[in-house]
CSV table of C-alpha atoms in Angstrom, one decimal:
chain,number,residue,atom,x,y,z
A,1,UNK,CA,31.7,-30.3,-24.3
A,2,UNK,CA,29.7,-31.8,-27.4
A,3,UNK,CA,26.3,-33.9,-26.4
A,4,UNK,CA,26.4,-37.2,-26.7
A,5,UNK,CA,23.3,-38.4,-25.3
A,6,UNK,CA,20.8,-40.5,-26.4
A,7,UNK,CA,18.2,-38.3,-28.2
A,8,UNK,CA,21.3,-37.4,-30.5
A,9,UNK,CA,19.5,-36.9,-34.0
A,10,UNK,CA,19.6,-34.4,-37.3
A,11,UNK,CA,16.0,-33.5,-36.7
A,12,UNK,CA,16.6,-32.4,-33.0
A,13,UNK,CA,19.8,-30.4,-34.3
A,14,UNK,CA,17.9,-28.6,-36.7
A,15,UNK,CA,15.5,-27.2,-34.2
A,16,UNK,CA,18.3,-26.5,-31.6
A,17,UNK,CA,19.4,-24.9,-34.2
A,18,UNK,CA,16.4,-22.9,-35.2
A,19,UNK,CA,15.5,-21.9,-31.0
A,20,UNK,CA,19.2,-20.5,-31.0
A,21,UNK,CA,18.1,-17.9,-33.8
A,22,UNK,CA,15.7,-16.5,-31.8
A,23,UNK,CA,16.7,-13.4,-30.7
A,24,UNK,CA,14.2,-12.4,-27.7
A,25,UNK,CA,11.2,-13.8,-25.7
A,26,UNK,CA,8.8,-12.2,-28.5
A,27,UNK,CA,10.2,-14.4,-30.9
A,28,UNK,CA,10.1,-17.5,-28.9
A,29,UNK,CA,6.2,-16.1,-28.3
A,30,UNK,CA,5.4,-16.4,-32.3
A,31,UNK,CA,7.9,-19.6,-32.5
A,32,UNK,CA,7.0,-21.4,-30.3
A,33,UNK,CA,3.5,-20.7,-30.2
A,34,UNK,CA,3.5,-22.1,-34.2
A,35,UNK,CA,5.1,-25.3,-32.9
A,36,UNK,CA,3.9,-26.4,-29.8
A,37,UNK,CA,0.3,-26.8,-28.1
A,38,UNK,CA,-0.5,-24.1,-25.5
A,39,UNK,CA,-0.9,-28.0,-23.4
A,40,UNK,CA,3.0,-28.7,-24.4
A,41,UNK,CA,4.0,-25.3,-23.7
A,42,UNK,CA,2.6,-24.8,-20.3
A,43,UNK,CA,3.8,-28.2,-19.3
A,44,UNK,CA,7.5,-26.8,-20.1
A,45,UNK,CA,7.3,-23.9,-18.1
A,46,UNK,CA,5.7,-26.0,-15.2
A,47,UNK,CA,8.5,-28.3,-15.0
A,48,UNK,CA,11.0,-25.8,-15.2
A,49,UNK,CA,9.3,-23.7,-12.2
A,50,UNK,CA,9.0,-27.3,-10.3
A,51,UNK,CA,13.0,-27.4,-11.0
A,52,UNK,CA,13.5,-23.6,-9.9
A,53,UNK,CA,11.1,-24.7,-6.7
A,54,UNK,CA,12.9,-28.2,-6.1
A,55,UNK,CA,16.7,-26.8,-6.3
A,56,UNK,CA,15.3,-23.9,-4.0
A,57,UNK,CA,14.4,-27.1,-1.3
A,58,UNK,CA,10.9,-26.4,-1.2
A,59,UNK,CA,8.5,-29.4,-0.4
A,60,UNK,CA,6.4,-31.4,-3.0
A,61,UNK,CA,3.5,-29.9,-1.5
A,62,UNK,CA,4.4,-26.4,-2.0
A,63,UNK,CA,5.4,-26.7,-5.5
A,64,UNK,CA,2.3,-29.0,-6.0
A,65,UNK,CA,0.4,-25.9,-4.5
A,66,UNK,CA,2.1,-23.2,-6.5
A,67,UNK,CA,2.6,-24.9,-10.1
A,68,UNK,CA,-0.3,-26.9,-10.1
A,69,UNK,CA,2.2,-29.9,-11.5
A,70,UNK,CA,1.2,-33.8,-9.9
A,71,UNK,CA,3.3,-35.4,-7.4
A,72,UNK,CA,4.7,-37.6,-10.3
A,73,UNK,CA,5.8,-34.2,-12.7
A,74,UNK,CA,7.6,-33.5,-9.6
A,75,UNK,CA,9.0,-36.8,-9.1
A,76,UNK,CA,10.4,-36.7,-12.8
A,77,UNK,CA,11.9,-33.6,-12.6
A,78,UNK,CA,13.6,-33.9,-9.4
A,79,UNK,CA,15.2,-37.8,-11.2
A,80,UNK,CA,16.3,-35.1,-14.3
A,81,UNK,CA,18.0,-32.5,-11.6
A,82,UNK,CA,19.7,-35.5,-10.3
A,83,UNK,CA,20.7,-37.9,-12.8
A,84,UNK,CA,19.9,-36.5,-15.9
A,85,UNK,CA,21.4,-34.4,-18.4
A,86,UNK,CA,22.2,-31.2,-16.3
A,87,UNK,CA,20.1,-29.1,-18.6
A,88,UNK,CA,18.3,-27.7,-15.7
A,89,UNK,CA,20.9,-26.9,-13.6
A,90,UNK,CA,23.0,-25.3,-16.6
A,91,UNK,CA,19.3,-23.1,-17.7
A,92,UNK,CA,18.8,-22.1,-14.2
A,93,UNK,CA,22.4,-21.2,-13.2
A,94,UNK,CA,22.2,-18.9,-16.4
A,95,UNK,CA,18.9,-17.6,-15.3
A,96,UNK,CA,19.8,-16.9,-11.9
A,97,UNK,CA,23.6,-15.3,-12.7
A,98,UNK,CA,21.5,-13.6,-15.4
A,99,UNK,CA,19.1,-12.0,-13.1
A,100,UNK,CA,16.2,-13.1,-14.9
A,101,UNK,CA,12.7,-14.7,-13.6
A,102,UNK,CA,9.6,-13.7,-14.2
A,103,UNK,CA,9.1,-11.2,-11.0
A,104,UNK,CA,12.5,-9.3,-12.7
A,105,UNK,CA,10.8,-9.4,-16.0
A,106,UNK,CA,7.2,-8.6,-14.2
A,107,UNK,CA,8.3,-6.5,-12.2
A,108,UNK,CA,7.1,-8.5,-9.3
């Protein structure tokens, strides 16, 4: 099924395009570490660990507690796992049918 959402763009395709050459989490380290902020980056991985959290039912002040994210991060994720794209739900199925989080790559 071919996107066909709004942020539809030739820019955006051509950094799709460039994250699906990365081969491991070492190169998405040195790429994304050239592209982003540390600020930008760390808010991505909080609101995907406020998704993980949110589909896992855990309460706003939990994931507030454990993420350090505001109650209004958490609001706007939780309107993405609803009605958004399904981007979440399709990254975290993968993740969790994959096995991976950070304890299984921590060891933890």
């Amino acid at each position: 099924m071919a996107y066909t959402g709004k942020l539809k763009d030739p820019l955006l395709d051509d950094l799709f395009e460039a994250v699906l050459t990365l081969r491991d989490v070492d190169e998405c380290y040195q790429f994304f570490e050239d592209i982003c902020t540390v600020a930008e980056l760390k808010a991505m991985a909080q609101r995907l660990a406020v998704a993980k959290m949110l589909q896992e039912n855990r309460t706003y002040t939990e994931i507030a507690a454990q993420t350090g994210a505001s109650t209004a991060t958490i609001s706007r994720v939780k309107r993405c796992l609803n009605y958004g794209a399904d981007g979440y739900k399709l990254v975290l199925a993968r993740l969790g049918r994959e096995g991976k989080s950070h304890q299984a790559r921590s060891g933890g």
